[in-house]
Amino acid sequence: MRLGFKRNVGLRDQAVRIPFGIVLMASAVHVSSYPVFAAFLAVLAFFQLSSAVTQYCIIFDLAGWSTYRKTNVLGEWERK
């Protein structure tokens, strides 16, 4: 299995992921009295924010959920 590290998060996805990641992080702080649940929310928030900022998500590559594909001509990535 090879990871291609292709750009797979568009601008519309970024507009959703950043606020959602912030809400998840705030929720993790709010439920800090339940450490397992808070850690789970913090991990989810980290994935949301990191994939929104970098526009790359390894989980999307592994699952095949990428909305971009490689063109044959120049080797550039374009939306499916």
PDB file of C-alpha atoms in Angstrom:
ATOM      1  CA  MET A   1       0.000   0.000   0.000  1.00  0.00           C
ATOM      2  CA  ARG A   2       1.410   3.400  -1.029  1.00  0.00           C
ATOM      3  CA  LEU A   3       0.231   6.770   0.192  1.00  0.00           C
ATOM      4  CA  GLY A   4       0.082   9.332  -2.558  1.00  0.00           C
ATOM      5  CA  PHE A   5      -0.323  12.445  -0.366  1.00  0.00           C
ATOM      6  CA  LYS A   6      -2.601  14.071  -2.887  1.00  0.00           C
ATOM      7  CA  ARG A   7      -4.571  17.226  -2.284  1.00  0.00           C
ATOM      8  CA  ASN A   8      -7.978  15.927  -1.302  1.00  0.00           C
ATOM      9  CA  VAL A   9      -9.724  18.670   0.643  1.00  0.00           C
ATOM     10  CA  GLY A  10     -11.231  21.519  -1.353  1.00  0.00           C
ATOM     11  CA  LEU A  11     -12.003  25.063  -0.262  1.00  0.00           C
ATOM     12  CA  ARG A  12     -15.626  24.218   0.537  1.00  0.00           C
ATOM     13  CA  ASP A  13     -14.477  21.357   2.766  1.00  0.00           C
ATOM     14  CA  GLN A  14     -12.041  23.704   4.489  1.00  0.00           C
ATOM     15  CA  ALA A  15     -14.859  26.149   5.215  1.00  0.00           C
ATOM     16  CA  VAL A  16     -16.682  23.370   7.074  1.00  0.00           C
ATOM     17  CA  ARG A  17     -13.721  21.652   8.746  1.00  0.00           C
ATOM     18  CA  ILE A  18     -12.185  24.688  10.435  1.00  0.00           C
ATOM     19  CA  PRO A  19     -15.294  25.774  12.409  1.00  0.00           C
ATOM     20  CA  PHE A  20     -16.204  22.144  13.123  1.00  0.00           C
ATOM     21  CA  GLY A  21     -12.695  21.458  14.430  1.00  0.00           C
ATOM     22  CA  ILE A  22     -12.881  24.520  16.674  1.00  0.00           C
ATOM     23  CA  VAL A  23     -16.263  23.397  18.018  1.00  0.00           C
ATOM     24  CA  LEU A  24     -14.880  19.909  18.694  1.00  0.00           C
ATOM     25  CA  MET A  25     -11.876  21.354  20.518  1.00  0.00           C
ATOM     26  CA  ALA A  26     -14.137  23.566  22.640  1.00  0.00           C
ATOM     27  CA  SER A  27     -16.334  20.551  23.383  1.00  0.00           C
ATOM     28  CA  ALA A  28     -13.280  18.572  24.493  1.00  0.00           C
ATOM     29  CA  VAL A  29     -12.384  21.337  26.936  1.00  0.00           C
ATOM     30  CA  HIS A  30     -15.985  21.498  28.138  1.00  0.00           C
ATOM     31  CA  VAL A  31     -16.171  17.760  28.930  1.00  0.00           C
ATOM     32  CA  SER A  32     -12.715  17.564  30.483  1.00  0.00           C
ATOM     33  CA  SER A  33     -14.195  15.843  33.541  1.00  0.00           C
ATOM     34  CA  TYR A  34     -14.575  12.732  31.319  1.00  0.00           C
ATOM     35  CA  PRO A  35     -10.980  12.149  30.162  1.00  0.00           C
ATOM     36  CA  VAL A  36     -11.651   9.383  27.628  1.00  0.00           C
ATOM     37  CA  PHE A  37     -14.422  11.312  25.904  1.00  0.00           C
ATOM     38  CA  ALA A  38     -12.381  14.525  26.003  1.00  0.00           C
ATOM     39  CA  ALA A  39      -9.380  12.768  24.444  1.00  0.00           C
ATOM     40  CA  PHE A  40     -11.585  11.302  21.707  1.00  0.00           C
ATOM     41  CA  LEU A  41     -13.017  14.734  20.877  1.00  0.00           C
ATOM     42  CA  ALA A  42      -9.544  16.289  20.917  1.00  0.00           C
ATOM     43  CA  VAL A  43      -8.255  13.693  18.439  1.00  0.00           C
ATOM     44  CA  LEU A  44     -11.225  14.295  16.143  1.00  0.00           C
ATOM     45  CA  ALA A  45     -10.662  18.040  16.366  1.00  0.00           C
ATOM     46  CA  PHE A  46      -6.975  17.588  15.554  1.00  0.00           C
ATOM     47  CA  PHE A  47      -7.785  15.577  12.417  1.00  0.00           C
ATOM     48  CA  GLN A  48     -10.384  18.119  11.306  1.00  0.00           C
ATOM     49  CA  LEU A  49      -8.095  21.100  11.769  1.00  0.00           C
ATOM     50  CA  SER A  50      -4.958  19.472  10.379  1.00  0.00           C
ATOM     51  CA  SER A  51      -6.701  18.217   7.240  1.00  0.00           C
ATOM     52  CA  ALA A  52      -8.337  21.616   6.726  1.00  0.00           C
ATOM     53  CA  VAL A  53      -5.119  23.566   7.099  1.00  0.00           C
ATOM     54  CA  THR A  54      -2.841  21.279   5.090  1.00  0.00           C
ATOM     55  CA  GLN A  55      -5.484  20.107   2.576  1.00  0.00           C
ATOM     56  CA  TYR A  56      -4.079  16.595   2.865  1.00  0.00           C
ATOM     57  CA  CYS A  57      -5.661  13.764   4.824  1.00  0.00           C
ATOM     58  CA  ILE A  58      -3.984  10.364   5.072  1.00  0.00           C
ATOM     59  CA  ILE A  59      -7.257   8.744   6.155  1.00  0.00           C
ATOM     60  CA  PHE A  60      -8.907   9.931   2.921  1.00  0.00           C
ATOM     61  CA  ASP A  61      -6.029   8.450   0.918  1.00  0.00           C
ATOM     62  CA  LEU A  62      -6.273   5.097   2.689  1.00  0.00           C
ATOM     63  CA  ALA A  63     -10.058   4.883   2.331  1.00  0.00           C
ATOM     64  CA  GLY A  64     -10.123   6.167  -1.248  1.00  0.00           C
ATOM     65  CA  TRP A  65     -12.419   9.096  -0.384  1.00  0.00           C
ATOM     66  CA  SER A  66     -10.296  11.717  -2.105  1.00  0.00           C
ATOM     67  CA  THR A  67     -12.176  14.211  -4.259  1.00  0.00           C
ATOM     68  CA  TYR A  68      -9.077  14.727  -6.416  1.00  0.00           C
ATOM     69  CA  ARG A  69      -7.428  12.433  -8.943  1.00  0.00           C
ATOM     70  CA  LYS A  70      -4.179  12.558 -10.861  1.00  0.00           C
ATOM     71  CA  THR A  71      -4.351  13.540 -14.529  1.00  0.00           C
ATOM     72  CA  ASN A  72      -2.455  11.496 -17.089  1.00  0.00           C
ATOM     73  CA  VAL A  73      -1.025  14.425 -19.029  1.00  0.00           C
ATOM     74  CA  LEU A  74       1.012  16.533 -16.621  1.00  0.00           C
ATOM     75  CA  GLY A  75       0.743  14.523 -13.432  1.00  0.00           C
ATOM     76  CA  GLU A  76      -1.262  17.251 -11.715  1.00  0.00           C
ATOM     77  CA  TRP A  77      -4.194  16.727  -9.383  1.00  0.00           C
ATOM     78  CA  GLU A  78      -7.711  17.740 -10.394  1.00  0.00           C
ATOM     79  CA  ARG A  79     -11.181  17.331  -8.884  1.00  0.00           C
ATOM     80  CA  LYS A  80     -13.079  14.131  -9.733  1.00  0.00           C
TER      81      LYS A  80
END
